[in-house]
Amino acid sequence: MKHAVRGLAVVAALALPGLAVANGSPQVKAAMTSAGCFACHAVSHKVVGPAYSWVAYVFAHKPGAKVTLAHKIITGGAGRWNAWTGGIPMIPHPQLTLAQAEQMASWVLAQKPVAPPKP
């Protein structure tokens, strides 16, 4: 019995870090807040730009999604989400390194994917 309880404790301890980052790292979310990302985006609804959950849905299972999104974070642009944003472009964030942008893209992709509503 003692070994079974200890085994469950080990399994729980190993699972907790995964649960803690299931929706992305709190440190990366803080960096995104500092970079102003949440001025235009929210996790579950459109602000100016699309919801992060919509982005996670669109890019789920696409090879290279993290790098694609990281480049979009750095360079900005418009196009994919025009039907939802009215053509308002995403501003570039050239002050971010590729590594920082990739962390942010990973955070976005870690959100629960939700299909965007019809425009």
Short mmCIF file of N, CA and C in Angstrom, two decimals:
data_model
loop_
_atom_site.label_atom_id
_atom_site.label_comp_id
_atom_site.label_asym_id
_atom_site.label_seq_id
_atom_site.Cartn_x
_atom_site.Cartn_y
_atom_site.Cartn_z
N MET A 1 0.83 -1.20 0.00
CA MET A 1 0.00 0.00 0.00
C MET A 1 0.87 1.25 0.00
N LYS A 2 1.91 1.22 0.85
CA LYS A 2 2.80 2.37 0.94
C LYS A 2 3.45 2.66 -0.40
N HIS A 3 3.85 1.60 -1.13
CA HIS A 3 4.47 1.78 -2.44
C HIS A 3 3.48 2.34 -3.45
N ALA A 4 2.23 1.91 -3.35
CA ALA A 4 1.20 2.40 -4.27
C ALA A 4 0.97 3.89 -4.07
N VAL A 5 0.91 4.33 -2.82
CA VAL A 5 0.72 5.75 -2.53
C VAL A 5 1.91 6.56 -3.03
N ARG A 6 3.11 6.05 -2.77
CA ARG A 6 4.31 6.73 -3.23
C ARG A 6 4.33 6.80 -4.75
N GLY A 7 3.93 5.71 -5.41
CA GLY A 7 3.88 5.70 -6.87
C GLY A 7 2.89 6.72 -7.41
N LEU A 8 1.74 6.83 -6.76
CA LEU A 8 0.76 7.84 -7.18
C LEU A 8 1.30 9.25 -6.97
N ALA A 9 2.03 9.45 -5.90
CA ALA A 9 2.60 10.77 -5.63
C ALA A 9 3.62 11.13 -6.71
N VAL A 10 4.40 10.17 -7.14
CA VAL A 10 5.38 10.43 -8.19
C VAL A 10 4.67 10.76 -9.50
N VAL A 11 3.64 10.00 -9.84
CA VAL A 11 2.89 10.26 -11.06
C VAL A 11 2.26 11.65 -11.01
N ALA A 12 1.67 12.01 -9.88
CA ALA A 12 1.06 13.34 -9.73
C ALA A 12 2.10 14.43 -9.85
N ALA A 13 3.25 14.24 -9.24
CA ALA A 13 4.31 15.26 -9.31
C ALA A 13 4.81 15.45 -10.74
N LEU A 14 4.87 14.36 -11.49
CA LEU A 14 5.30 14.47 -12.87
C LEU A 14 4.23 15.11 -13.74
N ALA A 15 2.98 14.93 -13.40
CA ALA A 15 1.88 15.49 -14.20
C ALA A 15 1.67 16.97 -13.93
N LEU A 16 1.94 17.43 -12.73
CA LEU A 16 1.66 18.83 -12.38
C LEU A 16 2.36 19.85 -13.25
N PRO A 17 3.64 19.69 -13.58
CA PRO A 17 4.25 20.68 -14.47
C PRO A 17 3.52 20.79 -15.81
N GLY A 18 3.07 19.67 -16.33
CA GLY A 18 2.31 19.69 -17.57
C GLY A 18 1.01 20.45 -17.42
N LEU A 19 0.36 20.28 -16.29
CA LEU A 19 -0.87 21.02 -16.04
C LEU A 19 -0.60 22.50 -15.89
N ALA A 20 0.49 22.83 -15.26
CA ALA A 20 0.82 24.24 -15.02
C ALA A 20 1.06 24.99 -16.32
N VAL A 21 1.56 24.30 -17.33
CA VAL A 21 1.84 24.97 -18.60
C VAL A 21 0.86 24.56 -19.70
N ALA A 22 -0.23 23.90 -19.31
CA ALA A 22 -1.19 23.45 -20.32
C ALA A 22 -1.67 24.59 -21.19
N ASN A 23 -1.83 25.77 -20.63
CA ASN A 23 -2.26 26.93 -21.40
C ASN A 23 -1.13 27.91 -21.63
N GLY A 24 0.09 27.47 -21.43
CA GLY A 24 1.24 28.32 -21.69
C GLY A 24 1.91 28.81 -20.42
N SER A 25 3.14 29.16 -20.55
CA SER A 25 3.96 29.63 -19.44
C SER A 25 3.49 30.98 -18.91
N PRO A 26 3.36 31.11 -17.59
CA PRO A 26 3.00 32.41 -17.02
C PRO A 26 4.07 33.48 -17.30
N GLN A 27 5.34 33.07 -17.40
CA GLN A 27 6.41 34.02 -17.69
C GLN A 27 6.27 34.57 -19.11
N VAL A 28 5.90 33.71 -20.04
CA VAL A 28 5.73 34.16 -21.42
C VAL A 28 4.50 35.06 -21.51
N LYS A 29 3.44 34.71 -20.79
CA LYS A 29 2.25 35.56 -20.78
C LYS A 29 2.59 36.94 -20.24
N ALA A 30 3.43 37.01 -19.22
CA ALA A 30 3.86 38.30 -18.67
C ALA A 30 4.65 39.09 -19.71
N ALA A 31 5.52 38.40 -20.45
CA ALA A 31 6.29 39.07 -21.51
C ALA A 31 5.35 39.58 -22.60
N MET A 32 4.32 38.81 -22.91
CA MET A 32 3.35 39.24 -23.92
C MET A 32 2.57 40.45 -23.43
N THR A 33 2.26 40.47 -22.16
CA THR A 33 1.57 41.63 -21.58
C THR A 33 2.47 42.86 -21.69
N SER A 34 3.75 42.70 -21.37
CA SER A 34 4.70 43.81 -21.48
C SER A 34 4.85 44.30 -22.91
N ALA A 35 4.79 43.38 -23.86
CA ALA A 35 4.94 43.75 -25.27
C ALA A 35 3.67 44.36 -25.85
N GLY A 36 2.59 44.35 -25.09
CA GLY A 36 1.34 44.96 -25.54
C GLY A 36 0.43 44.02 -26.32
N CYS A 37 0.72 42.74 -26.32
CA CYS A 37 -0.07 41.79 -27.10
C CYS A 37 -1.55 41.78 -26.70
N PHE A 38 -1.79 41.92 -25.40
CA PHE A 38 -3.17 41.83 -24.92
C PHE A 38 -3.96 43.13 -25.11
N ALA A 39 -3.31 44.14 -25.68
CA ALA A 39 -4.05 45.35 -26.05
C ALA A 39 -4.91 45.07 -27.28
N CYS A 40 -4.47 44.13 -28.10
CA CYS A 40 -5.20 43.82 -29.34
C CYS A 40 -5.77 42.41 -29.38
N HIS A 41 -5.32 41.53 -28.50
CA HIS A 41 -5.76 40.13 -28.50
C HIS A 41 -6.22 39.71 -27.12
N ALA A 42 -7.14 38.75 -27.09
CA ALA A 42 -7.56 38.07 -25.86
C ALA A 42 -7.52 36.57 -26.16
N VAL A 43 -7.62 35.77 -25.13
CA VAL A 43 -7.55 34.33 -25.33
C VAL A 43 -8.80 33.81 -26.03
N SER A 44 -9.98 34.26 -25.62
CA SER A 44 -11.20 33.61 -26.09
C SER A 44 -12.13 34.47 -26.93
N HIS A 45 -11.79 35.72 -27.17
CA HIS A 45 -12.66 36.58 -27.98
C HIS A 45 -11.84 37.61 -28.74
N LYS A 46 -12.42 38.11 -29.82
CA LYS A 46 -11.77 39.13 -30.63
C LYS A 46 -11.73 40.44 -29.86
N VAL A 47 -10.61 41.10 -29.92
CA VAL A 47 -10.49 42.48 -29.42
C VAL A 47 -10.33 43.31 -30.69
N VAL A 48 -9.12 43.59 -31.10
CA VAL A 48 -8.85 44.16 -32.42
C VAL A 48 -8.45 43.01 -33.34
N GLY A 49 -7.53 42.20 -32.85
CA GLY A 49 -7.08 41.03 -33.58
C GLY A 49 -7.83 39.79 -33.13
N PRO A 50 -7.57 38.67 -33.78
CA PRO A 50 -8.29 37.44 -33.45
C PRO A 50 -7.94 36.91 -32.07
N ALA A 51 -8.86 36.12 -31.52
CA ALA A 51 -8.62 35.45 -30.24
C ALA A 51 -7.47 34.46 -30.40
N TYR A 52 -6.67 34.31 -29.36
CA TYR A 52 -5.57 33.35 -29.42
C TYR A 52 -6.09 31.93 -29.60
N SER A 53 -7.26 31.62 -29.05
CA SER A 53 -7.83 30.29 -29.21
C SER A 53 -8.17 30.02 -30.68
N TRP A 54 -8.55 31.07 -31.42
CA TRP A 54 -8.83 30.91 -32.85
C TRP A 54 -7.54 30.65 -33.61
N VAL A 55 -6.49 31.38 -33.23
CA VAL A 55 -5.19 31.19 -33.89
C VAL A 55 -4.70 29.77 -33.63
N ALA A 56 -4.86 29.31 -32.39
CA ALA A 56 -4.46 27.94 -32.06
C ALA A 56 -5.23 26.93 -32.91
N TYR A 57 -6.50 27.19 -33.16
CA TYR A 57 -7.32 26.29 -33.98
C TYR A 57 -6.83 26.28 -35.43
N VAL A 58 -6.61 27.44 -35.99
CA VAL A 58 -6.21 27.54 -37.39
C VAL A 58 -4.84 26.91 -37.62
N PHE A 59 -3.94 27.07 -36.67
CA PHE A 59 -2.58 26.58 -36.86
C PHE A 59 -2.32 25.22 -36.23
N ALA A 60 -3.32 24.63 -35.58
CA ALA A 60 -3.13 23.32 -34.96
C ALA A 60 -2.69 22.32 -36.03
N HIS A 61 -1.67 21.57 -35.73
CA HIS A 61 -1.19 20.50 -36.59
C HIS A 61 -0.55 20.98 -37.90
N LYS A 62 -0.30 22.28 -38.05
CA LYS A 62 0.38 22.75 -39.26
C LYS A 62 1.88 22.71 -39.00
N PRO A 63 2.62 22.04 -39.86
CA PRO A 63 4.07 22.01 -39.69
C PRO A 63 4.65 23.43 -39.74
N GLY A 64 5.55 23.71 -38.84
CA GLY A 64 6.20 25.02 -38.83
C GLY A 64 5.36 26.15 -38.29
N ALA A 65 4.24 25.84 -37.64
CA ALA A 65 3.33 26.88 -37.15
C ALA A 65 4.03 27.84 -36.19
N LYS A 66 4.85 27.31 -35.30
CA LYS A 66 5.52 28.17 -34.32
C LYS A 66 6.41 29.20 -35.01
N VAL A 67 7.18 28.77 -35.97
CA VAL A 67 8.09 29.68 -36.67
C VAL A 67 7.29 30.67 -37.52
N THR A 68 6.26 30.19 -38.18
CA THR A 68 5.40 31.07 -39.00
C THR A 68 4.82 32.18 -38.13
N LEU A 69 4.26 31.79 -36.99
CA LEU A 69 3.67 32.79 -36.10
C LEU A 69 4.72 33.71 -35.50
N ALA A 70 5.88 33.18 -35.19
CA ALA A 70 6.96 34.01 -34.63
C ALA A 70 7.36 35.11 -35.62
N HIS A 71 7.48 34.74 -36.88
CA HIS A 71 7.82 35.74 -37.90
C HIS A 71 6.71 36.77 -38.05
N LYS A 72 5.45 36.33 -37.95
CA LYS A 72 4.32 37.26 -38.04
C LYS A 72 4.32 38.22 -36.85
N ILE A 73 4.70 37.73 -35.67
CA ILE A 73 4.77 38.59 -34.49
C ILE A 73 5.83 39.68 -34.71
N ILE A 74 6.96 39.30 -35.27
CA ILE A 74 8.04 40.25 -35.47
C ILE A 74 7.74 41.23 -36.61
N THR A 75 7.22 40.71 -37.72
CA THR A 75 7.04 41.56 -38.91
C THR A 75 5.66 42.20 -39.03
N GLY A 76 4.68 41.67 -38.29
CA GLY A 76 3.32 42.20 -38.39
C GLY A 76 2.69 41.80 -39.71
N GLY A 77 1.63 42.50 -40.08
CA GLY A 77 1.01 42.22 -41.36
C GLY A 77 -0.50 42.11 -41.27
N ALA A 78 -1.10 41.77 -42.39
CA ALA A 78 -2.55 41.63 -42.48
C ALA A 78 -2.85 40.58 -43.52
N GLY A 79 -4.08 40.16 -43.56
CA GLY A 79 -4.49 39.23 -44.59
C GLY A 79 -5.35 38.11 -44.07
N ARG A 80 -4.77 37.19 -43.33
CA ARG A 80 -5.46 35.98 -42.89
C ARG A 80 -6.73 36.27 -42.11
N TRP A 81 -6.71 37.30 -41.29
CA TRP A 81 -7.83 37.57 -40.38
C TRP A 81 -8.66 38.80 -40.79
N ASN A 82 -8.49 39.27 -42.03
CA ASN A 82 -9.19 40.49 -42.46
C ASN A 82 -10.70 40.43 -42.27
N ALA A 83 -11.31 39.28 -42.47
CA ALA A 83 -12.76 39.17 -42.32
C ALA A 83 -13.21 39.46 -40.89
N TRP A 84 -12.33 39.23 -39.94
CA TRP A 84 -12.66 39.46 -38.53
C TRP A 84 -12.17 40.82 -38.04
N THR A 85 -11.09 41.31 -38.66
CA THR A 85 -10.47 42.55 -38.17
C THR A 85 -10.83 43.76 -39.02
N GLY A 86 -11.51 43.55 -40.12
CA GLY A 86 -11.81 44.65 -41.02
C GLY A 86 -10.57 45.16 -41.73
N GLY A 87 -9.55 44.34 -41.79
CA GLY A 87 -8.32 44.73 -42.48
C GLY A 87 -7.32 45.48 -41.62
N ILE A 88 -7.61 45.63 -40.35
CA ILE A 88 -6.65 46.30 -39.45
C ILE A 88 -5.43 45.40 -39.32
N PRO A 89 -4.25 45.90 -39.67
CA PRO A 89 -3.06 45.04 -39.63
C PRO A 89 -2.52 44.85 -38.22
N MET A 90 -1.81 43.76 -38.06
CA MET A 90 -1.08 43.55 -36.82
C MET A 90 0.21 44.35 -36.90
N ILE A 91 0.48 45.13 -35.86
CA ILE A 91 1.70 45.94 -35.86
C ILE A 91 2.92 45.05 -35.69
N PRO A 92 4.05 45.43 -36.28
CA PRO A 92 5.26 44.65 -36.10
C PRO A 92 5.86 44.87 -34.71
N HIS A 93 6.61 43.89 -34.28
CA HIS A 93 7.33 43.95 -33.00
C HIS A 93 8.80 43.65 -33.24
N PRO A 94 9.50 44.54 -33.96
CA PRO A 94 10.89 44.27 -34.34
C PRO A 94 11.86 44.23 -33.16
N GLN A 95 11.42 44.71 -32.01
CA GLN A 95 12.29 44.69 -30.83
C GLN A 95 12.43 43.29 -30.24
N LEU A 96 11.56 42.37 -30.66
CA LEU A 96 11.62 41.00 -30.14
C LEU A 96 12.62 40.18 -30.91
N THR A 97 13.31 39.31 -30.21
CA THR A 97 14.19 38.35 -30.89
C THR A 97 13.33 37.21 -31.43
N LEU A 98 13.89 36.44 -32.34
CA LEU A 98 13.17 35.29 -32.85
C LEU A 98 12.85 34.31 -31.72
N ALA A 99 13.79 34.13 -30.80
CA ALA A 99 13.55 33.22 -29.67
C ALA A 99 12.38 33.70 -28.81
N GLN A 100 12.31 35.01 -28.54
CA GLN A 100 11.19 35.55 -27.76
C GLN A 100 9.87 35.35 -28.51
N ALA A 101 9.87 35.65 -29.79
CA ALA A 101 8.66 35.51 -30.59
C ALA A 101 8.23 34.04 -30.68
N GLU A 102 9.18 33.14 -30.75
CA GLU A 102 8.85 31.71 -30.78
C GLU A 102 8.23 31.27 -29.46
N GLN A 103 8.72 31.80 -28.34
CA GLN A 103 8.10 31.49 -27.04
C GLN A 103 6.66 31.99 -27.02
N MET A 104 6.45 33.19 -27.53
CA MET A 104 5.09 33.75 -27.57
C MET A 104 4.19 32.93 -28.49
N ALA A 105 4.72 32.53 -29.63
CA ALA A 105 3.95 31.70 -30.56
C ALA A 105 3.59 30.36 -29.91
N SER A 106 4.53 29.78 -29.18
CA SER A 106 4.26 28.53 -28.48
C SER A 106 3.15 28.72 -27.45
N TRP A 107 3.17 29.87 -26.77
CA TRP A 107 2.12 30.16 -25.78
C TRP A 107 0.76 30.23 -26.48
N VAL A 108 0.70 30.92 -27.60
CA VAL A 108 -0.55 31.03 -28.36
C VAL A 108 -1.02 29.65 -28.78
N LEU A 109 -0.13 28.84 -29.31
CA LEU A 109 -0.49 27.51 -29.79
C LEU A 109 -0.89 26.57 -28.66
N ALA A 110 -0.50 26.90 -27.43
CA ALA A 110 -0.86 26.08 -26.27
C ALA A 110 -2.29 26.35 -25.78
N GLN A 111 -2.93 27.36 -26.32
CA GLN A 111 -4.30 27.67 -25.90
C GLN A 111 -5.25 26.60 -26.46
N LYS A 112 -6.38 26.45 -25.79
CA LYS A 112 -7.38 25.49 -26.25
C LYS A 112 -7.92 25.95 -27.60
N PRO A 113 -7.73 25.13 -28.64
CA PRO A 113 -8.19 25.54 -29.98
C PRO A 113 -9.72 25.65 -30.06
N VAL A 114 -10.18 26.77 -30.59
CA VAL A 114 -11.61 27.01 -30.78
C VAL A 114 -11.78 27.56 -32.19
N ALA A 115 -12.71 26.99 -32.92
CA ALA A 115 -12.95 27.45 -34.29
C ALA A 115 -13.47 28.88 -34.26
N PRO A 116 -12.94 29.74 -35.12
CA PRO A 116 -13.43 31.12 -35.17
C PRO A 116 -14.89 31.13 -35.63
N PRO A 117 -15.67 32.09 -35.14
CA PRO A 117 -17.05 32.19 -35.61
C PRO A 117 -17.06 32.61 -37.06
N LYS A 118 -18.17 32.43 -37.71
CA LYS A 118 -18.29 32.90 -39.10
C LYS A 118 -18.18 34.41 -39.10
N PRO A 119 -17.39 34.97 -40.05
CA PRO A 119 -17.24 36.44 -40.09
C PRO A 119 -18.53 37.13 -40.51
#
